[in-house]
mmCIF file of N, CA, C and O in Angstrom:
data_model
loop_
_atom_site.group_PDB
_atom_site.id
_atom_site.type_symbol
_atom_site.label_atom_id
_atom_site.label_comp_id
_atom_site.label_asym_id
_atom_site.label_seq_id
_atom_site.Cartn_x
_atom_site.Cartn_y
_atom_site.Cartn_z
ATOM 1 N N UNK A 1 15.013 -8.467 13.705
ATOM 2 C CA UNK A 1 13.794 -8.040 13.056
ATOM 3 C C UNK A 1 14.146 -7.277 11.780
ATOM 4 O O UNK A 1 15.053 -6.455 11.755
ATOM 5 N N UNK A 2 13.406 -7.521 10.733
ATOM 6 C CA UNK A 2 13.686 -6.913 9.432
ATOM 7 C C UNK A 2 13.586 -5.388 9.460
ATOM 8 O O UNK A 2 14.288 -4.705 8.711
ATOM 9 N N UNK A 3 12.747 -4.840 10.322
ATOM 10 C CA UNK A 3 12.623 -3.379 10.405
ATOM 11 C C UNK A 3 13.928 -2.741 10.856
ATOM 12 O O UNK A 3 14.313 -1.680 10.368
ATOM 13 N N UNK A 4 14.618 -3.385 11.795
ATOM 14 C CA UNK A 4 15.896 -2.859 12.274
ATOM 15 C C UNK A 4 16.975 -2.982 11.207
ATOM 16 O O UNK A 4 17.824 -2.109 11.065
ATOM 17 N N UNK A 5 16.926 -4.065 10.447
ATOM 18 C CA UNK A 5 17.885 -4.233 9.355
ATOM 19 C C UNK A 5 17.658 -3.155 8.307
ATOM 20 O O UNK A 5 18.601 -2.512 7.844
ATOM 21 N N UNK A 6 16.398 -2.912 7.934
ATOM 22 C CA UNK A 6 16.086 -1.876 6.955
ATOM 23 C C UNK A 6 16.518 -0.507 7.465
ATOM 24 O O UNK A 6 17.071 0.297 6.715
ATOM 25 N N UNK A 7 16.286 -0.236 8.736
ATOM 26 C CA UNK A 7 16.713 1.037 9.313
ATOM 27 C C UNK A 7 18.230 1.190 9.203
ATOM 28 O O UNK A 7 18.731 2.252 8.841
ATOM 29 N N UNK A 8 18.969 0.127 9.487
ATOM 30 C CA UNK A 8 20.423 0.172 9.367
ATOM 31 C C UNK A 8 20.877 0.401 7.939
ATOM 32 O O UNK A 8 21.812 1.170 7.682
ATOM 33 N N UNK A 9 20.217 -0.251 6.994
ATOM 34 C CA UNK A 9 20.548 -0.061 5.577
ATOM 35 C C UNK A 9 20.287 1.388 5.172
ATOM 36 O O UNK A 9 21.122 2.027 4.525
ATOM 37 N N UNK A 10 19.122 1.914 5.544
ATOM 38 C CA UNK A 10 18.782 3.306 5.221
ATOM 39 C C UNK A 10 19.795 4.280 5.814
ATOM 40 O O UNK A 10 20.252 5.208 5.136
ATOM 41 N N UNK A 11 20.145 4.077 7.076
ATOM 42 C CA UNK A 11 21.107 4.969 7.725
ATOM 43 C C UNK A 11 22.465 4.892 7.056
ATOM 44 O O UNK A 11 23.130 5.916 6.865
ATOM 45 N N UNK A 12 22.885 3.684 6.676
ATOM 46 C CA UNK A 12 24.189 3.554 6.023
ATOM 47 C C UNK A 12 24.201 4.194 4.637
ATOM 48 O O UNK A 12 25.088 4.979 4.317
ATOM 49 N N UNK A 13 23.209 3.859 3.838
ATOM 50 C CA UNK A 13 23.170 4.352 2.455
ATOM 51 C C UNK A 13 23.046 5.874 2.393
ATOM 52 O O UNK A 13 23.580 6.506 1.490
ATOM 53 N N UNK A 14 22.361 6.466 3.342
ATOM 54 C CA UNK A 14 22.189 7.919 3.348
ATOM 55 C C UNK A 14 23.248 8.626 4.186
ATOM 56 O O UNK A 14 23.238 9.850 4.290
ATOM 57 N N UNK A 15 24.168 7.858 4.752
ATOM 58 C CA UNK A 15 25.190 8.428 5.625
ATOM 59 C C UNK A 15 26.309 9.135 4.875
ATOM 60 O O UNK A 15 26.335 9.191 3.641
ATOM 61 N N UNK A 16 27.243 9.645 5.639
ATOM 62 C CA UNK A 16 28.334 10.441 5.068
ATOM 63 C C UNK A 16 29.641 9.677 4.925
ATOM 64 O O UNK A 16 30.655 10.258 4.527
ATOM 65 N N UNK A 17 29.647 8.379 5.196
ATOM 66 C CA UNK A 17 30.886 7.605 5.082
ATOM 67 C C UNK A 17 31.327 7.520 3.625
ATOM 68 O O UNK A 17 30.526 7.674 2.704
ATOM 69 N N UNK A 18 32.612 7.256 3.432
ATOM 70 C CA UNK A 18 33.140 7.116 2.072
ATOM 71 C C UNK A 18 32.464 5.955 1.350
ATOM 72 O O UNK A 18 32.178 6.038 0.161
ATOM 73 N N UNK A 19 32.210 4.883 2.089
ATOM 74 C CA UNK A 19 31.555 3.718 1.496
ATOM 75 C C UNK A 19 30.168 4.074 0.994
ATOM 76 O O UNK A 19 29.780 3.701 -0.115
ATOM 77 N N UNK A 20 29.407 4.800 1.799
ATOM 78 C CA UNK A 20 28.048 5.201 1.401
ATOM 79 C C UNK A 20 28.094 6.131 0.196
ATOM 80 O O UNK A 20 27.292 5.999 -0.734
ATOM 81 N N UNK A 21 29.015 7.057 0.197
ATOM 82 C CA UNK A 21 29.147 7.977 -0.933
ATOM 83 C C UNK A 21 29.493 7.221 -2.207
ATOM 84 O O UNK A 21 28.947 7.507 -3.270
ATOM 85 N N UNK A 22 30.383 6.234 -2.094
ATOM 86 C CA UNK A 22 30.765 5.422 -3.247
ATOM 87 C C UNK A 22 29.573 4.624 -3.772
ATOM 88 O O UNK A 22 29.357 4.549 -4.991
ATOM 89 N N UNK A 23 28.798 4.043 -2.878
ATOM 90 C CA UNK A 23 27.599 3.319 -3.300
ATOM 91 C C UNK A 23 26.657 4.227 -4.084
ATOM 92 O O UNK A 23 26.127 3.834 -5.126
ATOM 93 N N UNK A 24 26.427 5.427 -3.570
ATOM 94 C CA UNK A 24 25.504 6.360 -4.242
ATOM 95 C C UNK A 24 26.053 6.845 -5.583
ATOM 96 O O UNK A 24 25.290 7.116 -6.503
ATOM 97 N N UNK A 25 27.361 6.949 -5.700
ATOM 98 C CA UNK A 25 27.962 7.366 -6.972
ATOM 99 C C UNK A 25 27.863 6.267 -8.037
ATOM 100 O O UNK A 25 27.678 6.564 -9.214
ATOM 101 N N UNK A 26 27.979 5.025 -7.626
ATOM 102 C CA UNK A 26 28.038 3.905 -8.571
ATOM 103 C C UNK A 26 26.691 3.256 -8.883
ATOM 104 O O UNK A 26 26.545 2.615 -9.916
ATOM 105 N N UNK A 27 25.739 3.392 -7.971
ATOM 106 C CA UNK A 27 24.481 2.662 -8.126
ATOM 107 C C UNK A 27 23.265 3.550 -7.901
ATOM 108 O O UNK A 27 23.322 4.504 -7.144
ATOM 109 N N UNK A 28 22.184 3.185 -8.562
ATOM 110 C CA UNK A 28 20.874 3.737 -8.235
ATOM 111 C C UNK A 28 20.281 2.734 -7.258
ATOM 112 O O UNK A 28 20.158 1.547 -7.578
ATOM 113 N N UNK A 29 19.934 3.192 -6.081
ATOM 114 C CA UNK A 29 19.480 2.295 -5.026
ATOM 115 C C UNK A 29 17.989 2.502 -4.791
ATOM 116 O O UNK A 29 17.550 3.619 -4.534
ATOM 117 N N UNK A 30 17.243 1.419 -4.903
ATOM 118 C CA UNK A 30 15.807 1.446 -4.629
ATOM 119 C C UNK A 30 15.590 0.691 -3.318
ATOM 120 O O UNK A 30 15.949 -0.467 -3.213
ATOM 121 N N UNK A 31 15.011 1.333 -2.350
ATOM 122 C CA UNK A 31 14.685 0.675 -1.083
ATOM 123 C C UNK A 31 13.180 0.747 -0.883
ATOM 124 O O UNK A 31 12.604 1.826 -0.887
ATOM 125 N N UNK A 32 12.564 -0.393 -0.719
ATOM 126 C CA UNK A 32 11.126 -0.472 -0.491
ATOM 127 C C UNK A 32 10.951 -0.978 0.938
ATOM 128 O O UNK A 32 11.148 -2.160 1.206
ATOM 129 N N UNK A 33 10.613 -0.099 1.864
ATOM 130 C CA UNK A 33 10.599 -0.513 3.263
ATOM 131 C C UNK A 33 9.499 -1.485 3.647
ATOM 132 O O UNK A 33 9.667 -2.256 4.573
ATOM 133 N N UNK A 34 8.374 -1.476 2.962
ATOM 134 C CA UNK A 34 7.290 -2.370 3.362
ATOM 135 C C UNK A 34 6.315 -2.561 2.209
ATOM 136 O O UNK A 34 5.880 -1.607 1.595
ATOM 137 N N UNK A 35 5.986 -3.817 1.954
ATOM 138 C CA UNK A 35 5.026 -4.121 0.895
ATOM 139 C C UNK A 35 3.645 -4.463 1.452
ATOM 140 O O UNK A 35 2.738 -4.756 0.700
ATOM 141 N N UNK A 36 3.504 -4.421 2.752
ATOM 142 C CA UNK A 36 2.251 -4.810 3.375
ATOM 143 C C UNK A 36 1.803 -3.806 4.439
ATOM 144 O O UNK A 36 1.459 -4.191 5.548
ATOM 145 N N UNK A 37 1.781 -2.514 4.124
ATOM 146 C CA UNK A 37 1.426 -1.538 5.166
ATOM 147 C C UNK A 37 -0.003 -1.679 5.674
ATOM 148 O O UNK A 37 -0.257 -1.481 6.862
ATOM 149 N N UNK A 38 -0.940 -2.032 4.809
ATOM 150 C CA UNK A 38 -2.331 -2.154 5.262
ATOM 151 C C UNK A 38 -2.501 -3.321 6.220
ATOM 152 O O UNK A 38 -3.242 -3.241 7.195
ATOM 153 N N UNK A 39 -1.795 -4.404 5.985
ATOM 154 C CA UNK A 39 -1.878 -5.541 6.895
ATOM 155 C C UNK A 39 -1.162 -5.282 8.199
ATOM 156 O O UNK A 39 -1.676 -5.567 9.281
ATOM 157 N N UNK A 40 0.035 -4.719 8.118
ATOM 158 C CA UNK A 40 0.842 -4.487 9.325
ATOM 159 C C UNK A 40 0.159 -3.514 10.269
ATOM 160 O O UNK A 40 0.145 -3.715 11.485
ATOM 161 N N UNK A 41 -0.437 -2.469 9.744
ATOM 162 C CA UNK A 41 -1.094 -1.479 10.593
ATOM 163 C C UNK A 41 -2.233 -2.114 11.386
ATOM 164 O O UNK A 41 -2.609 -1.646 12.458
ATOM 165 N N UNK A 42 -2.756 -3.248 10.872
ATOM 166 C CA UNK A 42 -3.839 -3.961 11.545
ATOM 167 C C UNK A 42 -3.362 -5.236 12.242
ATOM 168 O O UNK A 42 -4.170 -6.078 12.618
ATOM 169 N N UNK A 43 -2.037 -5.385 12.386
ATOM 170 C CA UNK A 43 -1.488 -6.523 13.127
ATOM 171 C C UNK A 43 -1.238 -7.776 12.320
ATOM 172 O O UNK A 43 -0.868 -8.804 12.870
ATOM 173 N N UNK A 44 -1.423 -7.722 11.005
ATOM 174 C CA UNK A 44 -1.164 -8.883 10.137
ATOM 175 C C UNK A 44 0.182 -8.703 9.456
ATOM 176 O O UNK A 44 0.290 -7.975 8.487
ATOM 177 N N UNK A 45 1.189 -9.366 9.945
ATOM 178 C CA UNK A 45 2.526 -9.139 9.400
ATOM 179 C C UNK A 45 2.783 -9.883 8.092
ATOM 180 O O UNK A 45 3.651 -9.495 7.337
ATOM 181 N N UNK A 46 2.056 -10.931 7.816
ATOM 182 C CA UNK A 46 2.234 -11.658 6.555
ATOM 183 C C UNK A 46 1.077 -11.439 5.599
ATOM 184 O O UNK A 46 1.245 -11.506 4.386
ATOM 185 N N UNK A 47 -0.101 -11.208 6.144
ATOM 186 C CA UNK A 47 -1.300 -11.140 5.303
ATOM 187 C C UNK A 47 -1.760 -9.706 5.086
ATOM 188 O O UNK A 47 -1.661 -8.866 5.971
ATOM 189 N N UNK A 48 -2.283 -9.463 3.908
ATOM 190 C CA UNK A 48 -2.877 -8.167 3.594
ATOM 191 C C UNK A 48 -4.268 -8.103 4.218
ATOM 192 O O UNK A 48 -4.734 -9.065 4.833
ATOM 193 N N UNK A 49 -4.935 -6.980 4.046
ATOM 194 C CA UNK A 49 -6.294 -6.864 4.567
ATOM 195 C C UNK A 49 -7.246 -7.869 3.924
ATOM 196 O O UNK A 49 -8.260 -8.224 4.507
ATOM 197 N N UNK A 50 -6.910 -8.340 2.727
ATOM 198 C CA UNK A 50 -7.759 -9.332 2.063
ATOM 199 C C UNK A 50 -7.513 -10.744 2.592
ATOM 200 O O UNK A 50 -8.149 -11.690 2.139
ATOM 201 N N UNK A 51 -6.581 -10.885 3.538
ATOM 202 C CA UNK A 51 -6.279 -12.200 4.101
ATOM 203 C C UNK A 51 -5.300 -13.019 3.284
ATOM 204 O O UNK A 51 -5.081 -14.188 3.552
ATOM 205 N N UNK A 52 -4.691 -12.403 2.284
ATOM 206 C CA UNK A 52 -3.743 -13.090 1.410
ATOM 207 C C UNK A 52 -2.335 -13.005 1.992
ATOM 208 O O UNK A 52 -1.880 -11.932 2.375
ATOM 209 N N UNK A 53 -1.637 -14.136 2.053
ATOM 210 C CA UNK A 53 -0.232 -14.139 2.450
ATOM 211 C C UNK A 53 0.569 -13.632 1.253
ATOM 212 O O UNK A 53 0.722 -14.329 0.253
ATOM 213 N N UNK A 54 1.060 -12.407 1.347
ATOM 214 C CA UNK A 54 1.730 -11.782 0.204
ATOM 215 C C UNK A 54 3.028 -12.485 -0.176
ATOM 216 O O UNK A 54 3.474 -12.397 -1.317
ATOM 217 N N UNK A 55 3.637 -13.213 0.752
ATOM 218 C CA UNK A 55 4.851 -13.961 0.432
ATOM 219 C C UNK A 55 4.563 -15.110 -0.526
ATOM 220 O O UNK A 55 5.466 -15.639 -1.156
ATOM 221 N N UNK A 56 3.315 -15.507 -0.636
ATOM 222 C CA UNK A 56 2.936 -16.624 -1.507
ATOM 223 C C UNK A 56 2.300 -16.158 -2.816
ATOM 224 O O UNK A 56 1.794 -16.974 -3.578
ATOM 225 N N UNK A 57 2.349 -14.880 -3.101
ATOM 226 C CA UNK A 57 1.701 -14.335 -4.297
ATOM 227 C C UNK A 57 2.692 -13.888 -5.361
ATOM 228 O O UNK A 57 2.307 -13.267 -6.337
ATOM 229 N N UNK A 58 3.961 -14.178 -5.183
ATOM 230 C CA UNK A 58 4.996 -13.652 -6.073
ATOM 231 C C UNK A 58 4.848 -14.139 -7.515
ATOM 232 O O UNK A 58 5.055 -13.376 -8.450
ATOM 233 N N UNK A 59 4.476 -15.385 -7.713
ATOM 234 C CA UNK A 59 4.415 -15.922 -9.081
ATOM 235 C C UNK A 59 3.361 -15.246 -9.938
ATOM 236 O O UNK A 59 3.614 -14.948 -11.107
ATOM 237 N N UNK A 60 2.178 -15.007 -9.386
ATOM 238 C CA UNK A 60 1.091 -14.402 -10.154
ATOM 239 C C UNK A 60 0.325 -13.386 -9.303
ATOM 240 O O UNK A 60 -0.829 -13.614 -8.938
ATOM 241 N N UNK A 61 0.940 -12.249 -9.011
ATOM 242 C CA UNK A 61 0.239 -11.245 -8.194
ATOM 243 C C UNK A 61 -0.891 -10.577 -8.971
ATOM 244 O O UNK A 61 -0.727 -10.207 -10.129
ATOM 245 N N UNK A 62 -2.023 -10.471 -8.333
ATOM 246 C CA UNK A 62 -3.172 -9.830 -8.965
ATOM 247 C C UNK A 62 -3.144 -8.323 -8.787
ATOM 248 O O UNK A 62 -2.663 -7.815 -7.780
ATOM 249 N N UNK A 63 -3.653 -7.603 -9.757
ATOM 250 C CA UNK A 63 -3.644 -6.136 -9.716
ATOM 251 C C UNK A 63 -4.495 -5.594 -8.572
ATOM 252 O O UNK A 63 -4.153 -4.584 -7.968
ATOM 253 N N UNK A 64 -5.598 -6.263 -8.253
ATOM 254 C CA UNK A 64 -6.488 -5.756 -7.205
ATOM 255 C C UNK A 64 -6.120 -6.273 -5.816
ATOM 256 O O UNK A 64 -6.172 -5.524 -4.849
ATOM 257 N N UNK A 65 -5.774 -7.547 -5.699
ATOM 258 C CA UNK A 65 -5.499 -8.121 -4.386
ATOM 259 C C UNK A 65 -4.054 -7.968 -3.926
ATOM 260 O O UNK A 65 -3.780 -8.007 -2.738
ATOM 261 N N UNK A 66 -3.125 -7.791 -4.867
ATOM 262 C CA UNK A 66 -1.697 -7.736 -4.517
ATOM 263 C C UNK A 66 -0.986 -6.611 -5.277
ATOM 264 O O UNK A 66 0.026 -6.848 -5.927
ATOM 265 N N UNK A 67 -1.502 -5.389 -5.237
ATOM 266 C CA UNK A 67 -0.928 -4.320 -6.063
ATOM 267 C C UNK A 67 0.526 -3.987 -5.727
ATOM 268 O O UNK A 67 1.305 -3.663 -6.627
ATOM 269 N N UNK A 68 0.913 -4.081 -4.461
ATOM 270 C CA UNK A 68 2.301 -3.749 -4.118
ATOM 271 C C UNK A 68 3.263 -4.788 -4.663
ATOM 272 O O UNK A 68 4.333 -4.443 -5.183
ATOM 273 N N UNK A 69 2.886 -6.055 -4.581
ATOM 274 C CA UNK A 69 3.733 -7.133 -5.107
ATOM 275 C C UNK A 69 3.828 -7.022 -6.624
ATOM 276 O O UNK A 69 4.904 -7.122 -7.205
ATOM 277 N N UNK A 70 2.702 -6.795 -7.261
ATOM 278 C CA UNK A 70 2.675 -6.674 -8.730
ATOM 279 C C UNK A 70 3.531 -5.488 -9.204
ATOM 280 O O UNK A 70 4.300 -5.610 -10.157
ATOM 281 N N UNK A 71 3.418 -4.358 -8.521
ATOM 282 C CA UNK A 71 4.190 -3.172 -8.913
ATOM 283 C C UNK A 71 5.685 -3.391 -8.745
ATOM 284 O O UNK A 71 6.479 -3.026 -9.619
ATOM 285 N N UNK A 72 6.080 -3.976 -7.619
ATOM 286 C CA UNK A 72 7.504 -4.232 -7.408
ATOM 287 C C UNK A 72 8.035 -5.237 -8.426
ATOM 288 O O UNK A 72 9.120 -5.056 -8.977
ATOM 289 N N UNK A 73 7.259 -6.274 -8.677
ATOM 290 C CA UNK A 73 7.692 -7.282 -9.652
ATOM 291 C C UNK A 73 7.850 -6.663 -11.051
ATOM 292 O O UNK A 73 8.801 -6.970 -11.765
ATOM 293 N N UNK A 74 6.946 -5.774 -11.413
ATOM 294 C CA UNK A 74 7.046 -5.082 -12.707
ATOM 295 C C UNK A 74 8.308 -4.237 -12.761
ATOM 296 O O UNK A 74 9.045 -4.267 -13.745
ATOM 297 N N UNK A 75 8.569 -3.474 -11.696
ATOM 298 C CA UNK A 75 9.775 -2.646 -11.652
ATOM 299 C C UNK A 75 11.025 -3.500 -11.766
ATOM 300 O O UNK A 75 11.927 -3.195 -12.560
ATOM 301 N N UNK A 76 11.108 -4.578 -10.997
ATOM 302 C CA UNK A 76 12.285 -5.445 -11.047
ATOM 303 C C UNK A 76 12.468 -6.076 -12.423
ATOM 304 O O UNK A 76 13.596 -6.181 -12.911
ATOM 305 N N UNK A 77 11.381 -6.470 -13.047
ATOM 306 C CA UNK A 77 11.459 -7.058 -14.395
ATOM 307 C C UNK A 77 11.985 -6.045 -15.404
ATOM 308 O O UNK A 77 12.815 -6.375 -16.254
ATOM 309 N N UNK A 78 11.513 -4.809 -15.295
ATOM 310 C CA UNK A 78 11.982 -3.753 -16.203
ATOM 311 C C UNK A 78 13.462 -3.459 -15.988
ATOM 312 O O UNK A 78 14.224 -3.316 -16.945
ATOM 313 N N UNK A 79 13.874 -3.361 -14.729
ATOM 314 C CA UNK A 79 15.285 -3.099 -14.434
ATOM 315 C C UNK A 79 16.172 -4.241 -14.924
ATOM 316 O O UNK A 79 17.244 -4.012 -15.478
ATOM 317 N N UNK A 80 15.718 -5.475 -14.730
ATOM 318 C CA UNK A 80 16.490 -6.630 -15.186
ATOM 319 C C UNK A 80 16.590 -6.662 -16.704
ATOM 320 O O UNK A 80 17.660 -6.951 -17.255
ATOM 321 N N UNK A 81 15.500 -6.345 -17.392
ATOM 322 C CA UNK A 81 15.507 -6.336 -18.855
ATOM 323 C C UNK A 81 16.475 -5.288 -19.402
ATOM 324 O O UNK A 81 17.083 -5.488 -20.452
ATOM 325 N N UNK A 82 16.633 -4.202 -18.674
ATOM 326 C CA UNK A 82 17.554 -3.131 -19.068
ATOM 327 C C UNK A 82 18.961 -3.358 -18.521
ATOM 328 O O UNK A 82 19.824 -2.493 -18.658
ATOM 329 N N UNK A 83 19.183 -4.515 -17.886
ATOM 330 C CA UNK A 83 20.463 -4.859 -17.256
ATOM 331 C C UNK A 83 20.885 -3.813 -16.233
ATOM 332 O O UNK A 83 22.050 -3.458 -16.122
ATOM 333 N N UNK A 84 19.905 -3.318 -15.474
ATOM 334 C CA UNK A 84 20.171 -2.314 -14.444
ATOM 335 C C UNK A 84 19.903 -2.866 -13.046
ATOM 336 O O UNK A 84 19.865 -2.119 -12.081
ATOM 337 N N UNK A 85 19.720 -4.181 -12.934
ATOM 338 C CA UNK A 85 19.455 -4.803 -11.644
ATOM 339 C C UNK A 85 20.675 -5.612 -11.229
ATOM 340 O O UNK A 85 21.031 -6.590 -11.871
ATOM 341 N N UNK A 86 21.332 -5.190 -10.160
ATOM 342 C CA UNK A 86 22.517 -5.898 -9.670
ATOM 343 C C UNK A 86 22.215 -6.749 -8.448
ATOM 344 O O UNK A 86 22.882 -7.749 -8.210
ATOM 345 N N UNK A 87 21.241 -6.338 -7.664
ATOM 346 C CA UNK A 87 20.941 -7.050 -6.422
ATOM 347 C C UNK A 87 19.491 -6.826 -6.033
ATOM 348 O O UNK A 87 18.974 -5.717 -6.148
ATOM 349 N N UNK A 88 18.861 -7.892 -5.570
ATOM 350 C CA UNK A 88 17.522 -7.808 -4.993
ATOM 351 C C UNK A 88 17.581 -8.580 -3.688
ATOM 352 O O UNK A 88 18.003 -9.731 -3.664
ATOM 353 N N UNK A 89 17.196 -7.959 -2.598
ATOM 354 C CA UNK A 89 17.237 -8.590 -1.284
ATOM 355 C C UNK A 89 15.895 -8.397 -0.598
ATOM 356 O O UNK A 89 15.426 -7.274 -0.446
ATOM 357 N N UNK A 90 15.279 -9.486 -0.213
ATOM 358 C CA UNK A 90 13.980 -9.462 0.456
ATOM 359 C C UNK A 90 14.207 -9.723 1.944
ATOM 360 O O UNK A 90 14.692 -10.792 2.320
ATOM 361 N N UNK A 91 13.877 -8.759 2.788
ATOM 362 C CA UNK A 91 14.073 -8.885 4.230
ATOM 363 C C UNK A 91 12.782 -9.336 4.891
ATOM 364 O O UNK A 91 11.710 -8.836 4.572
ATOM 365 N N UNK A 92 12.894 -10.267 5.823
ATOM 366 C CA UNK A 92 11.730 -10.754 6.567
ATOM 367 C C UNK A 92 12.047 -10.784 8.050
ATOM 368 O O UNK A 92 13.158 -11.068 8.448
ATOM 369 N N UNK A 93 11.051 -10.535 8.854
ATOM 370 C CA UNK A 93 11.181 -10.694 10.297
ATOM 371 C C UNK A 93 10.199 -11.750 10.769
ATOM 372 O O UNK A 93 9.086 -11.841 10.266
ATOM 373 N N UNK A 94 10.620 -12.561 11.687
ATOM 374 C CA UNK A 94 9.750 -13.599 12.244
ATOM 375 C C UNK A 94 9.722 -13.439 13.755
ATOM 376 O O UNK A 94 10.743 -13.570 14.418
ATOM 377 N N UNK A 95 8.555 -13.139 14.295
ATOM 378 C CA UNK A 95 8.433 -12.879 15.719
ATOM 379 C C UNK A 95 8.559 -14.134 16.566
ATOM 380 O O UNK A 95 8.834 -14.064 17.747
ATOM 381 N N UNK A 96 8.365 -15.305 15.986
ATOM 382 C CA UNK A 96 8.405 -16.535 16.775
ATOM 383 C C UNK A 96 9.767 -17.219 16.724
ATOM 384 O O UNK A 96 9.954 -18.273 17.298
ATOM 385 N N UNK A 97 10.725 -16.623 16.050
ATOM 386 C CA UNK A 97 12.054 -17.276 15.937
ATOM 387 C C UNK A 97 13.109 -16.424 16.594
ATOM 388 O O UNK A 97 13.098 -15.294 16.712
#
């Protein structure tokens, strides 16, 4: 499940190991634990409260219907333009697999 993977990443990056310390010294790390909190809190793991599958809105996210996707995409675009983006990883969990 993606939540457990994110928890492991958070624990490692904030930990006291030499590897974690080196990562923090060399990189600015942005971790976004969830882009769909309103949907998840209501049992919709893929869809927002508006019924939109947020995984399918990446190309043209709307400001009103997909604000979390739009904000993250803007941040990533800015970081990439400044050559400050080294890695982007999207974690997903699937309950039926």
